[in-house]
Amino acid sequence: MGNYAIAIHGGAGTLMPGTVSPEKEKEFHDKLSESLQAGYNILSKGGSAVDAVEAAVRVMEDSPLFNSGKGSVFNSDGINEMDAAIMNGKNLKAGAIAEVHTVRNPISGARAVMEKTKHVLLASAGAEKFAKEMGLEIVDPSYFYDEERHQQWLATKDTDSPNSWAGDGIPEGTKKYGTVGCVALDNQGNVAAATSTGGINNKKFGRVGDAPLIGAGTYANNKTCAVSCTGEGEYFIRNVVAYDISALMEYKGLTLAQATAEAMKKVALLGGEGGLISIDNQGTICTPFNTSSMFRGWINTAGEKFTGVFR
Amino acid sequence: MGNYAIAIHGGAGTLMPGTVSPEKEKEFHDKLSESLQAGYNILSKGGSAVDAVEAAVRVMEDSPLFNSGKGSVFNSDGINEMDAAIMNGKNLKAGAIAEVHTVRNPISGARAVMEKTKHVLLASAGAEKFAKEMGLEIVDPSYFYDEERHQQWLATKDTDSPNSWAGDGIPEGTKKYGTVGCVALDNQGNVAAATSTGGINNKKFGRVGDAPLIGAGTYANNKTCAVSCTGEGEYFIRNVVAYDISALMEYKGLTLAQATAEAMKKVALLGGEGGLISIDNQGTICTPFNTSSMFRGWINTAGEKFTGVFR
């Protein structure tokens, strides 16, 4: 235990209890635990919140279980197209990349934008060129291929239903707003947030969601909190959800629990589904969602560890 | 006069009084006036704020005087690469496109995203494909070519100074954060915001600024106000400026003048330069900027018209 804590998510969705095989559910818990531990080990050695959130997200990006990095969903052209963002609450520096197909760990690409450029958001071919020049690991697009995701895409590519999600141990028709994210507080009092996603299965026309947009899906500010969102990204953009939580705390004096509840209420009012993870500058963690499931986990300031899938 | 009003900007920059030829300055005033009138004519006939902001921005996009649409700056590959966003304060619907090279009026592309899709942001080739399918006017990339902008790019393309801006009647070394935008209130009490830009001269790696990002460069909400920003976009993204103004009004009860002053103060604290135009749901207009110049204009609820370049 210490003055540091971490929370992660692996995406909100409409999985129902009892419909996922026990083996599959255990796989999710194990990988969430591994991701948490990767970030927490950094924090417990006095490392920075930025290092911790990047490390935790990389574990999920490297796993085909989650819709980010390897295992990302396919767009309407049958290609994996990824977005990511990171923000440092200490100095409000932020970086993001959108529509990349060759950067093995998009979250590290986002971090390079934050630390090596004056820019915040780089997109598509330019972002890939930048990542390569920075010496980040570049892979052939086939690296991101996952058989289950591909079958899911094949089943939906000629339909108007872009977002169903099925596979080994997962029932047909399940909607999943796949995205991964991490928020952390380090023992210097700094918060950080990171989000990474493959977007929506069968997405068209270069659609970009909330994940790489600072203030929408990702935000961090030492004055208040750090937030990473998952869900129907458009509703999170229109409500500027991640920054709204910070503003509700700073300007109205709400607690993190009150601010996140209010922000989720506003998403639901527009008709949106999803969830978020958040941590304030005292280490309080809130992980609200209005879907039936959200892959999530945390290790709090008391050192207690939790991983969960359903309510 | 009526319960409607409109404000526009054609970009903030570092022009100094007396350094621009009188002929050039008159050209700017005339075009700003034409843009204002295009929007105001819609409002005065009972038209919507969304129609007005789109019409006003299209006038500036079609003019090579401003860095949007025709006359956009060139990126590091010598290509015009444009972004735009629009938001309707009535229902918080929003649309944006980024990194397009063939859509004659990017603001109309953004509006099509808002009205014809469930998405908010489409980028690069996908966005262009969408605009074409929607029947928007598609042009050869050479349409956007402007000789002055090209000379400006040639002069800076091998340097690290991406943003100088010179040309006929404009002194060498002038920095200009070119972007155009419009905010309006219609007689139904609805506000809207629109922003369109060619980004930064000689920009690299698919850099996207604040213009197409809802909450950063563009935001509208009938509860509070509509905002369009111009300047060093990264600072506006990191501060989520457009939404911050709305949040300061809604959560802290600030007036539009107080909220915009506070938001600009926060931009300056991070070291950023620029400005913004804003209108609240009563028709109050505020156009603060911390640069030496900002092309701007308004017609207020009293029917008074103003266009300006310097402080």
XYZ file of C-alpha atoms in Angstrom:
622
model
C 0.000 0.000 0.000
C 0.993 3.607 -0.509
C -0.063 6.953 -1.890
C -0.514 5.454 -5.306
C -3.216 3.484 -7.074
C -4.234 2.271 -10.508
C -7.380 1.308 -12.414
C -7.859 -0.249 -15.844
C -10.632 -1.180 -18.233
C -10.792 -3.586 -21.145
C -13.980 -2.220 -22.660
C -17.674 -1.950 -21.765
C -20.252 -4.175 -23.447
C -23.433 -6.168 -23.243
C -22.125 -9.512 -22.034
C -24.579 -11.152 -19.604
C -23.564 -13.209 -16.573
C -23.678 -16.936 -17.245
C -23.257 -16.547 -21.002
C -19.467 -16.573 -21.019
C -17.614 -19.834 -20.544
C -15.796 -20.074 -17.192
C -12.522 -20.674 -19.034
C -12.952 -17.519 -21.089
C -13.910 -15.487 -18.040
C -10.790 -16.679 -16.238
C -8.643 -15.648 -19.202
C -10.034 -12.120 -18.932
C -9.447 -11.937 -15.172
C -5.904 -13.222 -15.560
C -5.002 -10.715 -18.259
C -6.595 -7.807 -16.374
C -4.574 -8.852 -13.353
C -1.366 -8.986 -15.385
C -2.044 -5.510 -16.807
C -2.754 -4.057 -13.354
C 0.378 -5.606 -11.962
C 2.539 -4.201 -14.771
C 1.422 -0.690 -13.888
C 1.417 -1.198 -10.138
C 4.966 -2.546 -10.074
C 6.110 0.748 -11.552
C 4.137 2.808 -9.052
C 5.338 0.797 -6.065
C 8.956 1.476 -7.039
C 8.283 5.210 -7.133
C 7.789 5.325 -10.906
C 5.589 7.853 -12.655
C 1.878 7.623 -13.406
C 2.695 8.117 -17.106
C 5.031 5.103 -17.092
C 2.425 3.045 -15.246
C -0.500 3.750 -17.555
C 1.598 3.088 -20.643
C 2.857 -0.233 -19.246
C -0.611 -1.416 -18.228
C -2.131 -0.532 -21.593
C 0.692 -2.259 -23.491
C -0.171 -5.562 -21.770
C -3.754 -5.317 -23.037
C -2.640 -4.136 -26.493
C -0.424 -7.219 -26.757
C -3.318 -9.532 -25.890
C -5.890 -10.617 -28.496
C -8.530 -10.676 -25.743
C -9.093 -6.944 -26.015
C -9.980 -4.630 -28.883
C -6.720 -2.703 -29.065
C -3.329 -3.440 -30.615
C -3.238 -7.160 -31.435
C -6.831 -8.344 -31.543
C -8.270 -5.051 -32.759
C -11.519 -5.284 -34.691
C -11.545 -4.917 -38.476
C -12.825 -1.869 -40.330
C -15.111 -2.086 -43.371
C -12.077 -2.622 -45.597
C -11.001 -5.598 -43.480
C -8.118 -3.707 -41.901
C -7.186 -3.125 -38.248
C -7.200 0.633 -37.680
C -6.133 1.869 -34.255
C -6.277 5.014 -32.128
C -4.666 5.881 -28.781
C -4.089 8.815 -26.444
C -2.162 9.570 -23.269
C -2.197 12.601 -20.962
C 0.030 13.693 -18.093
C -1.917 15.485 -15.360
C 1.229 17.153 -14.040
C 1.746 19.495 -17.000
C -1.368 18.892 -19.133
C 0.840 17.520 -21.879
C -0.930 15.080 -24.138
C -0.316 12.959 -27.216
C -2.485 10.898 -29.511
C -2.410 8.957 -32.760
C -5.342 7.955 -34.945
C -5.889 5.529 -37.815
C -2.617 3.630 -37.605
C -2.121 0.136 -39.004
C 1.546 -0.625 -38.358
C 2.453 0.647 -34.875
C 2.656 -2.408 -32.603
C 1.791 -0.443 -29.466
C -0.311 2.593 -30.361
C -0.150 3.887 -26.777
C 3.628 4.221 -27.099
C 3.091 6.114 -30.345
C 0.804 8.499 -28.477
C 3.420 8.937 -25.775
C 6.088 9.756 -28.366
C 3.816 12.463 -29.801
C 3.421 13.892 -26.288
C 7.111 13.865 -25.447
C 8.891 14.370 -28.776
C 6.727 16.902 -30.617
C 4.854 20.156 -30.063
C 1.752 18.444 -31.382
C -1.051 16.537 -29.696
C -2.688 14.520 -32.480
C -1.105 12.867 -35.515
C -3.236 10.825 -37.898
C -3.016 8.049 -40.479
C 0.056 7.686 -42.723
C 1.770 10.692 -41.152
C 1.423 9.199 -37.677
C 2.913 5.920 -38.886
C 5.829 7.726 -40.494
C 6.430 9.590 -37.240
C 6.339 6.376 -35.166
C 8.864 4.784 -37.485
C 11.209 7.794 -37.282
C 10.961 7.641 -33.486
C 12.211 4.067 -33.553
C 9.000 2.536 -32.215
C 8.305 -1.080 -33.104
C 6.670 -1.232 -36.530
C 4.935 -4.432 -37.596
C 3.268 -5.731 -40.696
C -0.489 -5.076 -40.514
C -1.004 -8.843 -40.391
C 0.450 -8.827 -36.861
C -2.856 -7.463 -35.572
C -4.875 -10.260 -37.182
C -6.950 -12.356 -34.830
C -9.062 -15.217 -36.180
C -12.036 -14.565 -33.874
C -12.147 -10.862 -34.725
C -11.896 -11.689 -38.393
C -14.808 -14.109 -38.184
C -16.771 -11.451 -36.350
C -16.055 -8.989 -39.137
C -16.916 -11.491 -41.876
C -20.281 -12.076 -40.176
C -21.151 -8.383 -40.120
C -19.371 -6.821 -43.057
C -22.393 -6.878 -45.362
C -24.843 -5.733 -42.721
C -25.698 -2.443 -41.088
C -24.958 -3.917 -37.675
C -21.368 -2.900 -37.172
C -20.815 -3.741 -33.606
C -21.725 -7.305 -32.699
C -19.056 -9.321 -31.040
C -18.911 -13.076 -30.769
C -16.315 -15.779 -30.666
C -15.146 -18.748 -28.717
C -17.070 -18.691 -25.452
C -18.954 -15.459 -26.261
C -22.615 -15.583 -27.347
C -23.710 -14.293 -30.782
C -25.076 -10.762 -30.970
C -23.163 -9.469 -27.973
C -22.311 -5.797 -28.369
C -18.927 -4.773 -27.155
C -17.475 -1.300 -27.170
C -13.959 -2.527 -27.108
C -11.314 -0.136 -25.872
C -8.690 -0.450 -23.165
C -7.520 2.173 -20.758
C -5.674 2.923 -17.571
C -5.599 5.742 -15.012
C -3.075 6.036 -12.214
C -1.887 8.189 -9.322
C 1.815 8.048 -8.435
C 3.486 8.811 -5.122
C 4.453 12.293 -6.366
C 0.769 13.187 -6.603
C 0.688 13.040 -10.392
C -2.199 11.482 -12.276
C -2.177 10.177 -15.862
C -4.625 8.602 -18.279
C -4.192 6.352 -21.318
C -6.678 4.881 -23.792
C -6.162 2.597 -26.802
C -8.664 1.077 -29.203
C -9.354 -0.675 -32.480
C -12.587 1.309 -32.701
C -15.852 -0.198 -33.904
C -16.033 -3.468 -35.822
C -16.787 -2.814 -39.516
C -16.352 0.948 -39.083
C -16.478 2.949 -42.295
C -15.120 6.126 -43.786
C -12.185 6.627 -41.446
C -14.410 6.942 -38.377
C -12.480 8.116 -35.305
C -14.052 7.714 -31.864
C -13.446 9.358 -28.518
C -10.356 7.384 -27.455
C -7.698 9.610 -29.121
C -9.543 12.864 -28.427
C -8.233 14.734 -25.387
C -11.177 15.787 -23.221
C -13.556 13.256 -24.775
C -12.187 9.761 -24.073
C -8.982 10.660 -22.257
C -8.058 13.426 -19.784
C -5.774 13.965 -16.784
C -5.202 16.961 -14.515
C -3.442 16.926 -11.128
C -5.963 19.494 -9.856
C -8.745 16.940 -10.145
C -8.515 13.479 -11.695
C -7.626 11.199 -14.604
C -10.273 9.544 -16.802
C -10.386 6.929 -19.580
C -13.694 6.137 -21.306
C -15.156 3.201 -23.239
C -18.457 2.900 -25.058
C -20.292 4.480 -27.954
C -17.584 7.031 -28.565
C -19.736 9.604 -30.322
C -21.773 10.261 -27.171
C -18.577 10.702 -25.200
C -17.298 13.217 -27.768
C -20.523 15.240 -27.837
C -20.501 15.439 -24.032
C -16.717 15.973 -23.743
C -17.020 13.404 -20.948
C -13.464 13.009 -19.651
C -12.916 16.755 -19.249
C -16.476 17.287 -18.022
C -15.714 15.142 -14.966
C -12.690 17.305 -14.191
C -14.737 20.499 -14.694
C -17.535 19.257 -12.424
C -14.963 18.657 -9.686
C -13.018 21.891 -10.188
C -15.903 24.294 -10.807
C -18.783 22.728 -8.838
C -16.805 21.061 -6.086
C -18.258 17.620 -6.762
C -16.475 14.494 -5.553
C -15.151 12.048 -8.147
C -18.104 9.728 -7.444
C -20.597 12.552 -7.930
C -18.866 13.915 -11.030
C -18.583 10.539 -12.776
C -22.224 9.716 -11.952
C -23.322 13.055 -13.402
C -21.239 12.572 -16.554
C -22.621 9.054 -17.116
C -26.164 10.406 -16.597
C -25.561 12.946 -19.357
C -24.306 10.190 -21.708
C -27.450 8.159 -21.004
C -29.665 11.221 -21.583
C -28.374 11.435 -25.153
C -29.014 7.699 -25.530
C -25.414 6.555 -25.155
C -23.974 3.415 -23.582
C -20.583 2.812 -22.045
C -18.464 3.338 -18.999
C -15.275 4.838 -17.684
C -12.515 4.464 -15.166
C -11.304 7.382 -13.077
C -8.982 8.227 -10.227
C -8.755 11.481 -8.291
C -5.606 13.080 -6.898
C -6.170 11.354 -3.551
C -6.358 7.895 -5.134
C -10.139 7.460 -5.001
C -11.222 5.168 -7.835
C -14.630 5.188 -9.579
C -15.553 2.867 -12.468
C -19.199 3.515 -13.441
C -20.838 1.935 -16.509
C -24.392 1.660 -17.828
C -23.828 -1.508 -19.860
C -24.258 -5.014 -18.430
C -20.507 -5.595 -18.390
C -17.215 -3.764 -18.300
C -13.854 -5.506 -18.084
C -12.135 -3.624 -15.303
C -9.790 -3.811 -12.380
C -7.974 -1.747 -9.788
C -5.422 -1.757 -7.015
C -6.305 0.973 -4.532
C -4.162 2.958 -2.066
C -4.739 0.225 0.545
C -3.162 -2.276 -1.842
C -6.467 -4.109 -2.353
C -6.858 -5.676 -5.789
C -10.050 -6.258 -7.767
C -10.877 -7.507 -11.254
C -14.423 -7.746 -12.614
C -16.482 -8.316 -15.725
C -20.150 -7.934 -14.713
C -21.961 -5.546 -12.342
C -32.120 43.949 -35.407
C -33.686 40.948 -33.702
C -33.069 38.104 -31.297
C -30.264 36.832 -33.441
C -26.618 37.650 -33.948
C -23.463 36.321 -35.569
C -19.696 36.544 -35.162
C -16.864 35.300 -37.363
C -13.092 35.039 -37.336
C -10.547 34.606 -40.092
C -7.656 33.607 -37.861
C -5.495 35.140 -35.136
C -1.921 36.191 -35.856
C 0.956 38.560 -35.299
C 0.241 41.196 -37.927
C 1.143 44.672 -36.644
C -0.799 47.842 -37.458
C 0.805 49.823 -40.261
C 2.574 46.810 -41.744
C -0.251 45.718 -44.021
C -0.974 47.629 -47.190
C -4.253 49.578 -47.091
C -5.457 47.710 -50.188
C -4.847 44.353 -48.540
C -6.533 45.454 -45.337
C -9.589 46.572 -47.284
C -9.754 43.190 -49.019
C -9.898 41.496 -45.622
C -12.616 43.843 -44.329
C -14.684 43.340 -47.483
C -14.488 39.568 -47.336
C -15.251 39.473 -43.608
C -18.251 41.677 -44.313
C -19.442 39.398 -47.111
C -19.108 36.342 -44.858
C -21.031 38.010 -42.026
C -23.766 39.080 -44.388
C -24.137 35.559 -45.815
C -24.867 34.240 -42.343
C -26.914 37.203 -41.182
C -29.230 37.064 -44.208
C -30.199 33.542 -43.164
C -30.789 34.544 -39.549
C -32.851 37.596 -40.468
C -35.219 35.415 -42.503
C -35.754 33.115 -39.518
C -33.198 30.547 -40.680
C -31.240 28.315 -38.316
C -27.948 29.036 -36.606
C -26.528 25.880 -38.219
C -27.412 27.155 -41.702
C -25.922 30.553 -40.869
C -22.566 29.336 -39.571
C -22.135 26.983 -42.526
C -22.923 29.753 -45.035
C -20.564 32.263 -43.405
C -17.701 29.768 -43.249
C -18.206 28.740 -46.886
C -17.587 32.341 -47.988
C -14.226 32.346 -46.213
C -13.375 28.834 -47.438
C -13.978 29.995 -51.001
C -11.621 32.979 -50.576
C -7.835 32.606 -50.869
C -7.455 35.360 -48.238
C -7.963 32.886 -45.403
C -6.294 29.643 -44.425
C -9.226 27.307 -45.071
C -10.631 25.703 -48.204
C -9.124 27.533 -51.199
C -6.006 29.290 -49.954
C -5.169 26.716 -47.303
C -1.525 26.456 -46.328
C 0.618 23.586 -47.591
C 1.777 20.674 -45.441
C 5.347 19.364 -45.481
C 4.527 17.244 -48.531
C 3.357 20.349 -50.401
C -0.306 19.371 -50.144
C -3.319 21.288 -48.811
C -4.756 19.232 -45.943
C -7.921 20.517 -44.325
C -10.014 19.995 -41.182
C -13.438 21.302 -40.169
C -16.123 20.865 -37.515
C -19.665 22.027 -36.827
C -21.887 21.683 -33.750
C -25.574 22.332 -33.143
C -26.260 23.664 -29.641
C -29.908 22.571 -29.796
C -29.228 18.818 -29.641
C -25.456 18.634 -29.108
C -25.094 16.943 -32.478
C -21.696 17.480 -34.055
C -19.738 16.531 -37.154
C -16.132 16.895 -38.236
C -13.701 15.867 -40.946
C -9.920 15.842 -40.805
C -7.091 15.568 -43.331
C -9.133 16.007 -46.502
C -7.649 17.140 -49.802
C -10.572 17.023 -52.246
C -13.671 18.365 -50.473
C -14.272 21.878 -51.819
C -16.042 23.045 -48.660
C -14.805 21.064 -45.673
C -17.441 22.684 -43.424
C -20.188 21.135 -45.534
C -18.432 17.781 -45.206
C -18.512 18.220 -41.435
C -22.206 19.059 -41.580
C -22.921 15.921 -43.625
C -21.160 13.824 -40.978
C -23.360 15.475 -38.312
C -26.619 14.992 -40.159
C -26.163 11.818 -42.213
C -24.185 9.517 -39.901
C -24.062 8.332 -36.300
C -20.450 9.436 -36.203
C -18.772 12.672 -35.206
C -15.304 12.518 -36.783
C -14.212 10.998 -40.103
C -10.596 11.300 -41.239
C -8.432 11.213 -44.354
C -9.318 8.982 -47.311
C -12.423 7.632 -45.588
C -13.762 11.131 -45.023
C -13.215 11.989 -48.680
C -14.996 8.832 -49.797
C -17.898 9.730 -47.520
C -18.123 13.286 -48.877
C -18.201 11.964 -52.424
C -20.952 9.453 -51.615
C -22.953 12.282 -50.030
C -22.813 14.208 -53.309
C -20.724 17.067 -51.947
C -18.612 19.003 -54.412
C -15.322 17.183 -54.947
C -12.451 19.024 -56.595
C -8.982 18.197 -57.773
C -6.448 18.999 -55.015
C -5.031 21.689 -57.325
C -8.228 23.725 -56.738
C -6.884 24.711 -53.305
C -3.598 25.989 -54.716
C -2.793 29.616 -54.021
C 0.422 31.140 -55.320
C 1.129 33.212 -52.189
C 0.608 30.244 -49.880
C 2.829 28.126 -52.078
C 5.622 30.713 -51.975
C 5.213 30.847 -48.208
C 5.600 27.086 -48.035
C 8.608 27.047 -50.369
C 10.295 29.607 -48.133
C 9.834 27.505 -44.998
C 9.775 23.902 -46.145
C 13.414 23.220 -45.343
C 13.370 25.042 -42.030
C 12.094 24.300 -38.564
C 9.960 27.427 -38.643
C 6.681 26.090 -39.851
C 4.366 28.977 -39.336
C 5.589 32.187 -40.914
C 3.178 33.894 -43.223
C 4.020 36.470 -45.813
C 2.776 37.562 -49.178
C 1.618 40.491 -51.195
C 1.123 43.310 -48.707
C 2.090 41.187 -45.664
C 5.522 41.577 -44.036
C 7.974 38.663 -43.898
C 8.093 36.638 -40.711
C 4.506 37.337 -39.695
C 3.042 34.405 -37.778
C -0.521 33.577 -38.570
C -2.607 30.874 -37.000
C -4.972 30.695 -39.898
C -8.379 29.228 -39.277
C -11.849 30.549 -39.967
C -14.922 30.179 -37.841
C -18.417 31.380 -37.114
C -20.817 31.312 -34.169
C -24.449 32.340 -34.315
C -27.684 32.623 -32.333
C -30.950 32.241 -34.267
C -34.381 33.585 -33.371
C -35.413 30.175 -32.014
C -32.748 30.496 -29.308
C -30.409 27.963 -30.889
C -26.668 28.499 -31.042
C -24.198 26.832 -33.406
C -20.449 26.883 -34.046
C -18.342 26.094 -37.106
C -14.579 26.045 -37.657
C -12.516 25.267 -40.786
C -8.775 25.304 -41.347
C -5.813 24.356 -43.474
C -3.832 23.880 -40.278
C -0.222 24.984 -39.897
C 2.028 25.812 -42.848
C 4.564 23.027 -43.429
C 2.871 20.742 -40.878
C 4.274 17.228 -40.728
C 3.197 13.713 -39.895
C -0.545 14.168 -40.324
C -0.774 16.764 -37.563
C -4.375 17.579 -36.631
C -5.106 20.707 -34.593
C -8.022 21.802 -32.453
C -10.395 22.925 -35.226
C -12.049 19.538 -35.911
C -12.039 18.448 -32.264
C -15.366 18.973 -30.493
C -14.737 20.659 -27.153
C -11.281 21.919 -28.142
C -11.702 24.285 -31.119
C -15.446 24.032 -31.640
C -18.414 23.702 -29.251
C -22.055 24.772 -28.999
C -24.705 24.241 -26.328
C -28.011 26.121 -26.031
C -27.622 26.080 -22.233
C -24.608 28.358 -22.489
C -22.850 29.451 -25.679
C -21.136 28.639 -28.975
C -17.362 28.959 -29.462
C -14.867 28.742 -32.351
C -11.125 29.015 -31.653
C -8.024 30.006 -33.629
C -4.383 29.911 -32.630
C -1.769 27.386 -31.611
C -4.197 24.496 -31.665
C -2.291 22.229 -29.310
C -2.802 24.604 -26.381
C -6.493 24.762 -27.152
C -6.686 20.951 -27.188
C -4.817 20.527 -23.906
C -7.130 23.066 -22.236
C -10.309 21.799 -23.972
C -10.970 25.518 -24.465
C -14.301 25.636 -26.301
C -16.039 23.314 -23.848
C -14.247 24.883 -20.881
C -15.984 28.192 -21.581
C -19.352 26.448 -21.544
C -18.463 24.613 -18.316
C -17.322 27.828 -16.617
C -20.694 29.391 -17.446
C -22.804 26.363 -16.528
C -20.970 25.211 -13.393
C -19.515 28.438 -11.996
C -22.140 30.886 -13.227
C -19.627 33.074 -15.056
C -20.756 35.434 -17.794
C -19.515 34.822 -21.335
C -17.027 37.689 -20.945
C -15.675 36.236 -17.680
C -15.553 32.677 -19.003
C -13.757 33.569 -22.234
C -11.254 35.752 -20.352
C -10.564 32.887 -17.939
C -10.121 30.380 -20.776
C -7.722 32.679 -22.642
C -5.775 33.200 -19.420
C -5.343 29.442 -19.105
C -4.078 29.225 -22.718
C -1.534 31.963 -21.998
C -0.425 30.202 -18.783
C 0.630 27.178 -20.851
C 2.418 29.547 -23.239
C -0.162 29.504 -26.011
C -1.252 32.217 -28.419
C -4.533 32.700 -30.232
C -8.061 33.861 -29.862
C -11.681 32.862 -30.159
C -15.142 34.076 -31.030
C -18.140 33.273 -28.866
C -21.816 34.040 -28.478
C -24.083 33.204 -25.570
C -27.736 32.209 -25.746
C -28.787 35.854 -25.276
C -26.697 37.058 -28.207
C -23.781 38.529 -26.228
C -20.626 38.362 -28.340
C -17.043 38.130 -27.025
C -13.968 37.894 -29.280
C -10.835 37.850 -27.055
C -7.342 37.221 -28.449
C -3.812 37.510 -27.078
C -2.098 38.000 -30.438
C -1.596 41.402 -32.057
C -4.259 40.715 -34.655
C -7.341 38.627 -35.294
C -9.466 38.929 -38.404
C -12.977 39.129 -36.978
C -16.396 40.612 -37.311
C -19.894 40.545 -35.882
C -23.434 41.737 -36.284
C -25.051 41.948 -32.848
C -28.689 41.769 -31.732
C -28.970 45.554 -32.241
C -28.046 45.056 -35.890
C -24.702 46.844 -35.436
C -21.936 45.567 -37.695
C -18.197 45.509 -37.031
C -15.145 44.130 -38.807
C -11.609 44.361 -37.424
C -8.059 43.165 -37.872
C -6.020 44.706 -35.034
C -6.768 45.348 -31.328
